Amino acid sequence: MTRRLPIAVLALAGCVGTIPHPDERDLVVARSLAHDATLDRLAEGRRLYVGKCSSCHALHAPRERDDPGWRKVVETEMAGRARISRDEADRILLYLCAVNDRPSG
Amino acid sequence: MTRFGLTVAAGIAAFAFGAGPVEAGERYFTYTYEPKVLPEGAIEFEPWYTARIGKASGVYNRWDLRMELEFGLSDWLQTALYLNVRGRYADGARSGMNDEARYSQDDTTVKGISSEWLVKIWDPTADPVGLALYFEPGYDGKEAEWEMKLLLGKTLGGLTLAYNAVFEWEWEFEREAGEGLEVEREAFFFLNVLGANVGLGKGWRFGVEATTRSRWAEFTRPRYTAVFAGPGLHYGGKRGWWASLTVLAQLGSSNPTAHGLELSANERVEVRLMLGIDIPGSPSPAPSGGAARPPAPGEFAPIE
């Protein structure tokens, strides 16, 4: 039992509270938003989202907001406070809006 | 309103309400580090005050003041510079109940400078477990210290968990006539540090911290291990500053000197207060009102 506890804790941590890595399903959604979307660009968006935002606060799961909700937060509320450039905001939004339709779990 | 008009309005709003300084990373704990770094370009001033109170008998109060200036270098690296000061007041204090010697002291000493380097590898929210490495060399002319920490952490909603494995190596030097500095004494310490806290709303957080401290003379077995634990309180969420307070009581030791506690190198109670104050005006990598430019053809277009 004692030996299994760390494994159970790690498994729980792995299942809860992670920010998803983009995959082919997300790329299909992303291409409906930006025709030149690539997996690399989505991965860069995730990296920027984690790097720019997690220094100040716990990250919100992408599914917590719809596309207009994320646009409002990133462009009007956080771009200035977190010093996110236009290009970086675009990449972050492309990632968030591509993965926020994923079913939870 | 047209799409262009909305974008311009959003840009104006971003410039008007969001052009303040970068919000710095708040420290929810005072003993436990979380695996996170300050935002790139941000600078924060963090004074630490630690009171260490009580020996086996008599009066003993020691305080440590660390003035820290912290810099966010990138989204995975931060550094900091410390100025360390120590004050001590003792009146007839004894480390152990059987000690004949009582000592009295009243002094304040500058304990040199330290440099901190923190490298974030995994994020505590984005990744299954947050992971960072921490290095801190320090020197004061008579003593040198090398501190390494492995930082683990996880943020689950309002709950924050963190664990640090800490290794410290200390050297004390003596200047021999005509021969320069020689190492007179060296010591190793290993610490486990654990923290958990939860958000209470309106910027307040409550939690607990616990630590075990072991001193090793050689790498064979520890000379002592002392266990501390206690509550902590944090207030933040305001733009520009935060504060954290922890009270730790020594609960026991593997090699007690009095009352079941190790009171030779440690004290009965420690109280640590930390403040974090953002320093505005650090260089910005991008104009804060950048969202005002309408998207060009082929860029990620706004979603209707």
CSV table of C-alpha atoms in Angstrom, one decimal:
chain,number,residue,atom,x,y,z
A,1,MET,CA,0.0,0.0,0.0
A,2,THR,CA,2.8,2.4,1.0
A,3,ARG,CA,4.7,1.7,-2.2
A,4,ARG,CA,1.6,2.3,-4.3
A,5,LEU,CA,0.8,5.7,-2.7
A,6,PRO,CA,3.4,7.7,-4.7
A,7,ILE,CA,2.3,6.1,-7.9
A,8,ALA,CA,-1.3,6.9,-7.1
A,9,VAL,CA,-0.4,10.5,-6.3
A,10,LEU,CA,1.5,10.9,-9.6
A,11,ALA,CA,-1.3,9.3,-11.6
A,12,LEU,CA,-3.8,11.7,-10.0
A,13,ALA,CA,-1.5,14.7,-10.7
A,14,GLY,CA,-1.2,13.5,-14.3
A,15,CYS,CA,-5.0,13.3,-14.8
A,16,VAL,CA,-5.9,16.6,-13.1
A,17,GLY,CA,-5.1,20.1,-14.0
A,18,THR,CA,-2.9,19.8,-17.0
A,19,ILE,CA,-2.9,22.0,-20.1
A,20,PRO,CA,-3.3,19.8,-23.2
A,21,HIS,CA,-0.7,19.4,-25.8
A,22,PRO,CA,-2.1,20.1,-29.3
A,23,ASP,CA,-2.6,17.2,-31.7
A,24,GLU,CA,-4.1,16.4,-35.1
A,25,ARG,CA,-7.7,16.9,-33.9
A,26,ASP,CA,-6.9,20.4,-32.7
A,27,LEU,CA,-5.1,21.2,-36.0
A,28,VAL,CA,-8.4,20.6,-37.9
A,29,VAL,CA,-10.1,23.1,-35.7
A,30,ALA,CA,-7.2,25.5,-35.9
A,31,ARG,CA,-7.2,25.5,-39.7
A,32,SER,CA,-10.8,26.6,-39.7
A,33,LEU,CA,-9.6,29.6,-37.7
A,34,ALA,CA,-6.3,30.3,-39.5
A,35,HIS,CA,-5.5,28.6,-42.8
A,36,ASP,CA,-1.8,28.6,-42.2
A,37,ALA,CA,-2.1,26.9,-38.8
A,38,THR,CA,0.4,24.1,-38.1
A,39,LEU,CA,1.1,21.8,-35.2
A,40,ASP,CA,4.3,23.7,-34.5
A,41,ARG,CA,2.4,26.9,-34.3
A,42,LEU,CA,-0.1,25.4,-31.9
A,43,ALA,CA,2.7,24.0,-29.8
A,44,GLU,CA,4.3,27.5,-29.7
A,45,GLY,CA,1.0,28.9,-28.6
A,46,ARG,CA,0.8,26.5,-25.7
A,47,ARG,CA,4.4,27.3,-24.8
A,48,LEU,CA,3.7,31.0,-24.8
A,49,TYR,CA,0.4,30.5,-22.8
A,50,VAL,CA,2.2,28.6,-20.1
A,51,GLY,CA,5.3,30.8,-20.1
A,52,LYS,CA,3.6,34.2,-20.1
A,53,CYS,CA,0.7,33.4,-17.8
A,54,SER,CA,1.8,30.9,-15.2
A,55,SER,CA,4.4,33.2,-13.6
A,56,CYS,CA,1.6,35.3,-12.2
A,57,HIS,CA,-1.4,33.0,-11.6
A,58,ALA,CA,-2.6,29.4,-12.0
A,59,LEU,CA,-3.5,28.6,-15.5
A,60,HIS,CA,-7.1,28.3,-16.6
A,61,ALA,CA,-8.0,25.2,-18.6
A,62,PRO,CA,-8.7,26.1,-22.2
A,63,ARG,CA,-12.2,24.6,-22.0
A,64,GLU,CA,-13.2,27.2,-19.3
A,65,ARG,CA,-13.9,29.8,-21.9
A,66,ASP,CA,-15.3,29.9,-25.4
A,67,ASP,CA,-13.5,31.7,-28.3
A,68,PRO,CA,-14.9,35.2,-27.6
A,69,GLY,CA,-14.2,34.7,-23.9
A,70,TRP,CA,-10.6,33.9,-24.6
A,71,ARG,CA,-10.2,36.8,-27.1
A,72,LYS,CA,-11.5,39.2,-24.5
A,73,VAL,CA,-9.2,37.9,-21.7
A,74,VAL,CA,-6.1,37.7,-23.8
A,75,GLU,CA,-6.4,40.8,-26.0
A,76,THR,CA,-8.1,43.3,-23.8
A,77,GLU,CA,-7.3,42.2,-20.2
A,78,MET,CA,-3.9,40.5,-20.3
A,79,ALA,CA,-2.0,41.7,-23.3
A,80,GLY,CA,-0.8,44.8,-21.6
A,81,ARG,CA,-0.4,43.4,-18.1
A,82,ALA,CA,1.6,40.4,-19.2
A,83,ARG,CA,3.4,42.3,-22.0
A,84,ILE,CA,2.1,40.0,-24.7
A,85,SER,CA,2.8,41.2,-28.3
A,86,ARG,CA,0.2,41.1,-31.1
A,87,ASP,CA,2.0,38.1,-32.6
A,88,GLU,CA,2.2,36.3,-29.3
A,89,ALA,CA,-1.5,37.0,-28.6
A,90,ASP,CA,-2.4,35.5,-31.9
A,91,ARG,CA,-0.5,32.3,-31.3
A,92,ILE,CA,-1.9,32.0,-27.8
A,93,LEU,CA,-5.4,32.5,-29.0
A,94,LEU,CA,-5.0,30.1,-31.9
A,95,TYR,CA,-4.0,27.4,-29.4
A,96,LEU,CA,-6.7,28.2,-26.8
A,97,CYS,CA,-9.5,28.4,-29.4
A,98,ALA,CA,-8.3,25.1,-31.1
A,99,VAL,CA,-8.3,23.0,-27.9
A,100,ASN,CA,-11.2,24.6,-26.0
A,101,ASP,CA,-13.7,22.4,-27.8
A,102,ARG,CA,-12.2,19.2,-26.5
A,103,PRO,CA,-14.5,17.1,-24.3
A,104,SER,CA,-13.3,17.2,-20.7
A,105,GLY,CA,-11.3,14.3,-19.2
B,1,MET,CA,-19.8,48.4,-34.4
B,2,THR,CA,-17.6,47.0,-37.1
B,3,ARG,CA,-14.9,44.4,-36.5
B,4,PHE,CA,-12.2,47.1,-37.0
B,5,GLY,CA,-14.0,49.4,-34.5
B,6,LEU,CA,-14.2,46.6,-31.9
B,7,THR,CA,-10.5,45.8,-32.4
B,8,VAL,CA,-9.6,49.5,-32.0
B,9,ALA,CA,-11.8,49.8,-28.9
B,10,ALA,CA,-10.2,46.7,-27.4
B,11,GLY,CA,-6.8,48.1,-28.1
B,12,ILE,CA,-7.6,51.4,-26.4
B,13,ALA,CA,-9.1,49.5,-23.4
B,14,ALA,CA,-6.0,47.3,-23.2
B,15,PHE,CA,-3.7,50.4,-23.3
B,16,ALA,CA,-5.8,52.4,-20.8
B,17,PHE,CA,-6.4,49.6,-18.2
B,18,GLY,CA,-3.6,47.2,-18.8
B,19,ALA,CA,-0.5,49.2,-19.3
B,20,GLY,CA,0.7,48.9,-15.6
B,21,PRO,CA,3.7,46.9,-14.5
B,22,VAL,CA,3.9,43.2,-14.9
B,23,GLU,CA,2.4,41.4,-12.0
B,24,ALA,CA,5.1,39.5,-10.2
B,25,GLY,CA,4.8,35.9,-9.1
B,26,GLU,CA,3.5,35.8,-5.5
B,27,ARG,CA,5.1,33.5,-3.1
B,28,TYR,CA,2.4,31.7,-1.1
B,29,PHE,CA,4.9,30.1,1.3
B,30,THR,CA,7.9,31.5,3.1
B,31,TYR,CA,10.0,28.3,3.5
B,32,THR,CA,8.8,26.3,0.6
B,33,TYR,CA,9.7,27.3,-3.0
B,34,GLU,CA,7.2,26.7,-5.8
B,35,PRO,CA,8.6,25.6,-9.2
B,36,LYS,CA,7.7,28.9,-10.9
B,37,VAL,CA,9.6,32.0,-12.1
B,38,LEU,CA,9.0,35.7,-12.2
B,39,PRO,CA,7.6,37.0,-15.6
B,40,GLU,CA,10.2,38.0,-18.2
B,41,GLY,CA,11.3,41.6,-17.6
B,42,ALA,CA,9.7,41.8,-14.2
B,43,ILE,CA,11.8,43.0,-11.2
B,44,GLU,CA,10.6,42.5,-7.6
B,45,PHE,CA,12.0,43.6,-4.2
B,46,GLU,CA,11.5,41.0,-1.5
B,47,PRO,CA,12.6,41.8,2.1
B,48,TRP,CA,12.6,38.7,4.3
B,49,TYR,CA,12.5,38.9,8.1
B,50,THR,CA,13.0,35.7,10.2
B,51,ALA,CA,12.9,35.7,14.0
B,52,ARG,CA,14.4,32.7,15.7
B,53,ILE,CA,13.3,32.6,19.3
B,54,GLY,CA,14.2,30.5,22.4
B,55,LYS,CA,16.9,28.2,23.6
B,56,ALA,CA,16.9,25.7,26.5
B,57,SER,CA,16.8,28.5,29.0
B,58,GLY,CA,17.5,32.2,29.4
B,59,VAL,CA,16.6,34.8,26.7
B,60,TYR,CA,17.6,34.2,23.1
B,61,ASN,CA,16.3,36.2,20.1
B,62,ARG,CA,18.0,36.1,16.7
B,63,TRP,CA,16.8,37.7,13.5
B,64,ASP,CA,17.8,37.3,9.9
B,65,LEU,CA,17.1,40.0,7.4
B,66,ARG,CA,17.5,39.2,3.7
B,67,MET,CA,17.0,42.0,1.1
B,68,GLU,CA,16.3,40.3,-2.2
B,69,LEU,CA,16.1,41.8,-5.6
B,70,GLU,CA,14.6,39.3,-8.1
B,71,PHE,CA,14.7,39.5,-11.9
B,72,GLY,CA,12.7,37.5,-14.4
B,73,LEU,CA,15.0,36.7,-17.3
B,74,SER,CA,12.8,34.5,-19.4
B,75,ASP,CA,9.7,32.3,-19.0
B,76,TRP,CA,12.0,29.5,-17.5
B,77,LEU,CA,14.8,31.4,-15.7
B,78,GLN,CA,15.0,33.9,-12.9
B,79,THR,CA,17.9,35.2,-10.8
B,80,ALA,CA,18.1,37.2,-7.6
B,81,LEU,CA,20.7,39.0,-5.5
B,82,TYR,CA,20.6,39.0,-1.7
B,83,LEU,CA,22.1,41.1,1.0
B,84,ASN,CA,22.1,39.2,4.3
B,85,VAL,CA,22.1,40.7,7.8
B,86,ARG,CA,21.9,38.9,11.1
B,87,GLY,CA,21.2,40.3,14.6
B,88,ARG,CA,21.4,38.4,17.9
B,89,TYR,CA,20.4,39.1,21.5
B,90,ALA,CA,21.1,36.6,24.2
B,91,ASP,CA,21.0,37.0,27.9
B,92,GLY,CA,22.1,34.0,29.9
B,93,ALA,CA,21.0,31.5,27.2
B,94,ARG,CA,21.9,27.8,27.3
B,95,SER,CA,21.7,25.4,24.4
B,96,GLY,CA,21.2,22.3,26.6
B,97,MET,CA,19.9,21.7,30.1
B,98,ASN,CA,23.2,20.1,31.1
B,99,ASP,CA,25.3,23.0,29.7
B,100,GLU,CA,27.3,24.8,32.2
B,101,ALA,CA,28.0,27.7,29.9
B,102,ARG,CA,25.5,30.5,29.6
B,103,TYR,CA,26.1,33.1,27.0
B,104,SER,CA,25.1,36.7,26.5
B,105,GLN,CA,25.4,38.5,23.2
B,106,ASP,CA,24.1,41.6,21.5
B,107,ASP,CA,25.4,42.1,17.9
B,108,THR,CA,24.4,42.8,14.3
B,109,THR,CA,26.5,41.5,11.5
B,110,VAL,CA,26.4,41.8,7.7
B,111,LYS,CA,26.4,38.1,6.5
B,112,GLY,CA,27.5,38.8,3.0
B,113,ILE,CA,25.7,38.4,-0.3
B,114,SER,CA,24.1,35.5,-2.2
B,115,SER,CA,23.0,34.9,-5.8
B,116,GLU,CA,20.0,32.8,-6.7
B,117,TRP,CA,19.4,31.0,-10.0
B,118,LEU,CA,16.1,29.2,-10.6
B,119,VAL,CA,15.4,27.1,-13.7
B,120,LYS,CA,11.9,26.0,-14.4
B,121,ILE,CA,11.6,22.7,-16.3
B,122,TRP,CA,7.9,21.8,-15.9
B,123,ASP,CA,5.0,24.0,-14.9
B,124,PRO,CA,2.9,23.2,-11.8
B,125,THR,CA,-0.4,23.8,-13.6
B,126,ALA,CA,0.3,22.9,-17.3
B,127,ASP,CA,2.3,19.7,-16.6
B,128,PRO,CA,1.5,16.7,-14.4
B,129,VAL,CA,4.0,17.9,-11.8
B,130,GLY,CA,5.9,21.2,-11.7
B,131,LEU,CA,9.7,20.8,-11.5
B,132,ALA,CA,12.5,23.4,-11.1
B,133,LEU,CA,16.1,23.5,-10.0
B,134,TYR,CA,17.5,26.1,-7.7
B,135,PHE,CA,21.1,27.1,-7.0
B,136,GLU,CA,22.4,29.7,-4.5
B,137,PRO,CA,26.0,30.4,-3.8
B,138,GLY,CA,26.8,32.8,-0.9
B,139,TYR,CA,29.9,34.4,0.6
B,140,ASP,CA,30.7,36.8,3.4
B,141,GLY,CA,34.5,36.8,3.7
B,142,LYS,CA,34.6,34.2,6.5
B,143,GLU,CA,32.0,31.7,5.3
B,144,ALA,CA,30.9,30.3,2.0
B,145,GLU,CA,27.7,28.4,1.2
B,146,TRP,CA,26.4,26.4,-1.8
B,147,GLU,CA,22.7,25.6,-1.7
B,148,MET,CA,20.9,23.4,-4.2
B,149,LYS,CA,17.2,22.6,-4.3
B,150,LEU,CA,15.0,20.3,-6.2
B,151,LEU,CA,11.5,22.0,-6.4
B,152,LEU,CA,8.3,20.0,-7.0
B,153,GLY,CA,4.8,21.4,-7.0
B,154,LYS,CA,1.3,21.1,-8.2
B,155,THR,CA,-1.6,23.5,-8.5
B,156,LEU,CA,-5.0,22.0,-8.4
B,157,GLY,CA,-7.6,24.7,-8.6
B,158,GLY,CA,-7.3,26.7,-5.4
B,159,LEU,CA,-5.0,24.2,-3.8
B,160,THR,CA,-1.2,24.6,-4.0
B,161,LEU,CA,1.2,21.8,-3.0
B,162,ALA,CA,5.0,22.1,-3.0
B,163,TYR,CA,7.9,20.0,-1.9
B,164,ASN,CA,11.6,20.9,-1.8
B,165,ALA,CA,14.6,18.6,-1.3
B,166,VAL,CA,17.5,20.9,-0.2
B,167,PHE,CA,21.2,20.3,0.1
B,168,GLU,CA,23.5,22.9,1.7
B,169,TRP,CA,27.2,22.8,1.9
B,170,GLU,CA,29.0,25.3,4.2
B,171,TRP,CA,32.6,26.2,4.6
B,172,GLU,CA,34.2,28.3,7.3
B,173,PHE,CA,37.5,29.8,6.5
B,174,GLU,CA,40.4,31.0,8.6
B,175,ARG,CA,43.2,33.3,7.3
B,176,GLU,CA,46.6,31.7,8.1
B,177,ALA,CA,49.5,34.2,8.4
B,178,GLY,CA,51.2,34.2,5.0
B,179,GLU,CA,49.2,31.3,3.7
B,180,GLY,CA,45.9,32.8,2.7
B,181,LEU,CA,42.5,31.3,3.5
B,182,GLU,CA,42.2,27.8,4.8
B,183,VAL,CA,39.0,25.8,5.4
B,184,GLU,CA,38.6,25.5,9.2
B,185,ARG,CA,35.2,23.7,9.3
B,186,GLU,CA,32.7,22.3,6.8
B,187,ALA,CA,29.2,21.1,7.3
B,188,PHE,CA,26.4,19.6,5.2
B,189,PHE,CA,22.7,20.0,5.7
B,190,PHE,CA,19.8,18.1,4.1
B,191,LEU,CA,16.3,19.5,4.4
B,192,ASN,CA,12.9,18.3,3.3
B,193,VAL,CA,10.4,21.2,3.0
B,194,LEU,CA,6.7,20.7,2.4
B,195,GLY,CA,4.0,23.2,2.0
B,196,ALA,CA,0.2,23.1,1.2
B,197,ASN,CA,-2.2,26.0,1.1
B,198,VAL,CA,-5.6,26.9,-0.2
B,199,GLY,CA,-7.3,30.1,-1.4
B,200,LEU,CA,-9.8,31.6,0.9
B,201,GLY,CA,-11.0,34.4,-1.4
B,202,LYS,CA,-10.3,38.1,-1.6
B,203,GLY,CA,-6.6,37.5,-2.0
B,204,TRP,CA,-6.2,35.5,1.3
B,205,ARG,CA,-4.7,32.0,1.5
B,206,PHE,CA,-4.2,29.7,4.5
B,207,GLY,CA,-1.8,26.8,4.7
B,208,VAL,CA,0.8,24.8,6.6
B,209,GLU,CA,4.5,24.3,6.1
B,210,ALA,CA,6.7,21.6,7.6
B,211,THR,CA,10.5,20.9,7.4
B,212,THR,CA,13.0,18.4,8.6
B,213,ARG,CA,16.6,19.7,9.0
B,214,SER,CA,19.5,17.3,9.2
B,215,ARG,CA,23.1,18.3,9.8
B,216,TRP,CA,25.8,15.9,8.7
B,217,ALA,CA,29.4,16.1,9.9
B,218,GLU,CA,30.4,13.4,7.4
B,219,PHE,CA,28.3,11.6,4.8
B,220,THR,CA,27.8,8.7,7.2
B,221,ARG,CA,24.9,9.6,9.5
B,222,PRO,CA,23.3,12.9,10.5
B,223,ARG,CA,24.4,14.6,13.7
B,224,TYR,CA,20.8,15.6,14.3
B,225,THR,CA,17.5,15.9,12.6
B,226,ALA,CA,15.0,18.5,13.8
B,227,VAL,CA,11.4,18.7,12.7
B,228,PHE,CA,9.4,21.9,12.4
B,229,ALA,CA,5.8,22.6,11.4
B,230,GLY,CA,3.3,25.4,11.6
B,231,PRO,CA,0.6,27.5,9.9
B,232,GLY,CA,1.1,30.1,7.2
B,233,LEU,CA,-1.0,33.0,5.9
B,234,HIS,CA,-0.7,34.9,2.6
B,235,TYR,CA,-2.3,38.0,1.3
B,236,GLY,CA,-2.0,39.1,-2.3
B,237,GLY,CA,-3.8,39.5,-5.5
B,238,LYS,CA,-3.4,43.3,-5.4
B,239,ARG,CA,-1.4,44.7,-8.2
B,240,GLY,CA,2.0,45.6,-7.0
B,241,TRP,CA,2.6,43.8,-3.6
B,242,TRP,CA,1.9,40.7,-1.5
B,243,ALA,CA,2.8,39.4,2.0
B,244,SER,CA,3.3,36.0,3.5
B,245,LEU,CA,3.8,34.9,7.1
B,246,THR,CA,4.7,31.5,8.6
B,247,VAL,CA,5.1,30.4,12.2
B,248,LEU,CA,7.1,27.2,12.7
B,249,ALA,CA,7.5,25.4,16.0
B,250,GLN,CA,10.2,22.8,16.6
B,251,LEU,CA,8.3,19.6,17.3
B,252,GLY,CA,11.2,17.2,18.0
B,253,SER,CA,14.7,16.1,17.3
B,254,SER,CA,16.6,12.8,16.8
B,255,ASN,CA,19.4,14.2,19.0
B,256,PRO,CA,17.8,16.6,21.5
B,257,THR,CA,19.8,18.9,23.7
B,258,ALA,CA,16.8,19.9,25.9
B,259,HIS,CA,13.0,19.4,26.2
B,260,GLY,CA,13.2,16.8,23.4
B,261,LEU,CA,14.4,19.5,20.9
B,262,GLU,CA,17.7,20.4,19.2
B,263,LEU,CA,18.5,23.8,20.6
B,264,SER,CA,22.2,24.1,19.9
B,265,ALA,CA,22.0,25.1,16.3
B,266,ASN,CA,18.2,25.6,16.2
B,267,GLU,CA,15.6,27.5,18.2
B,268,ARG,CA,12.1,26.6,19.6
B,269,VAL,CA,10.1,28.9,17.3
B,270,GLU,CA,10.7,30.6,14.0
B,271,VAL,CA,8.5,33.4,12.5
B,272,ARG,CA,9.1,34.5,8.9
B,273,LEU,CA,7.5,37.4,7.2
B,274,MET,CA,8.1,38.1,3.5
B,275,LEU,CA,7.0,41.0,1.4
B,276,GLY,CA,7.0,41.3,-2.4
B,277,ILE,CA,7.0,44.7,-4.0
B,278,ASP,CA,6.9,45.0,-7.8
B,279,ILE,CA,9.4,47.5,-9.3
B,280,PRO,CA,7.7,49.2,-12.2
B,281,GLY,CA,9.4,50.5,-15.3
B,282,SER,CA,11.4,47.4,-16.3
B,283,PRO,CA,11.9,47.1,-20.1
B,284,SER,CA,8.9,45.7,-22.0
B,285,PRO,CA,9.5,43.2,-24.8
B,286,ALA,CA,6.4,44.4,-26.6
B,287,PRO,CA,4.2,47.5,-26.6
B,288,SER,CA,1.4,47.0,-24.1
B,289,GLY,CA,-1.2,48.3,-26.5
B,290,GLY,CA,-0.2,45.9,-29.2
B,291,ALA,CA,-3.7,44.4,-29.6
B,292,ALA,CA,-4.9,47.6,-31.3
B,293,ARG,CA,-3.5,46.7,-34.7
B,294,PRO,CA,-6.2,45.0,-36.9
B,295,PRO,CA,-5.2,41.5,-38.1
B,296,ALA,CA,-3.6,41.4,-41.5
B,297,PRO,CA,-4.9,39.0,-44.2
B,298,GLY,CA,-3.8,35.4,-43.4
B,299,GLU,CA,-3.4,36.1,-39.7
B,300,PHE,CA,-5.6,34.4,-37.1
B,301,ALA,CA,-8.8,36.2,-37.8
B,302,PRO,CA,-11.3,37.2,-35.1
B,303,ILE,CA,-14.1,34.7,-34.6
B,304,GLU,CA,-17.6,36.0,-35.1
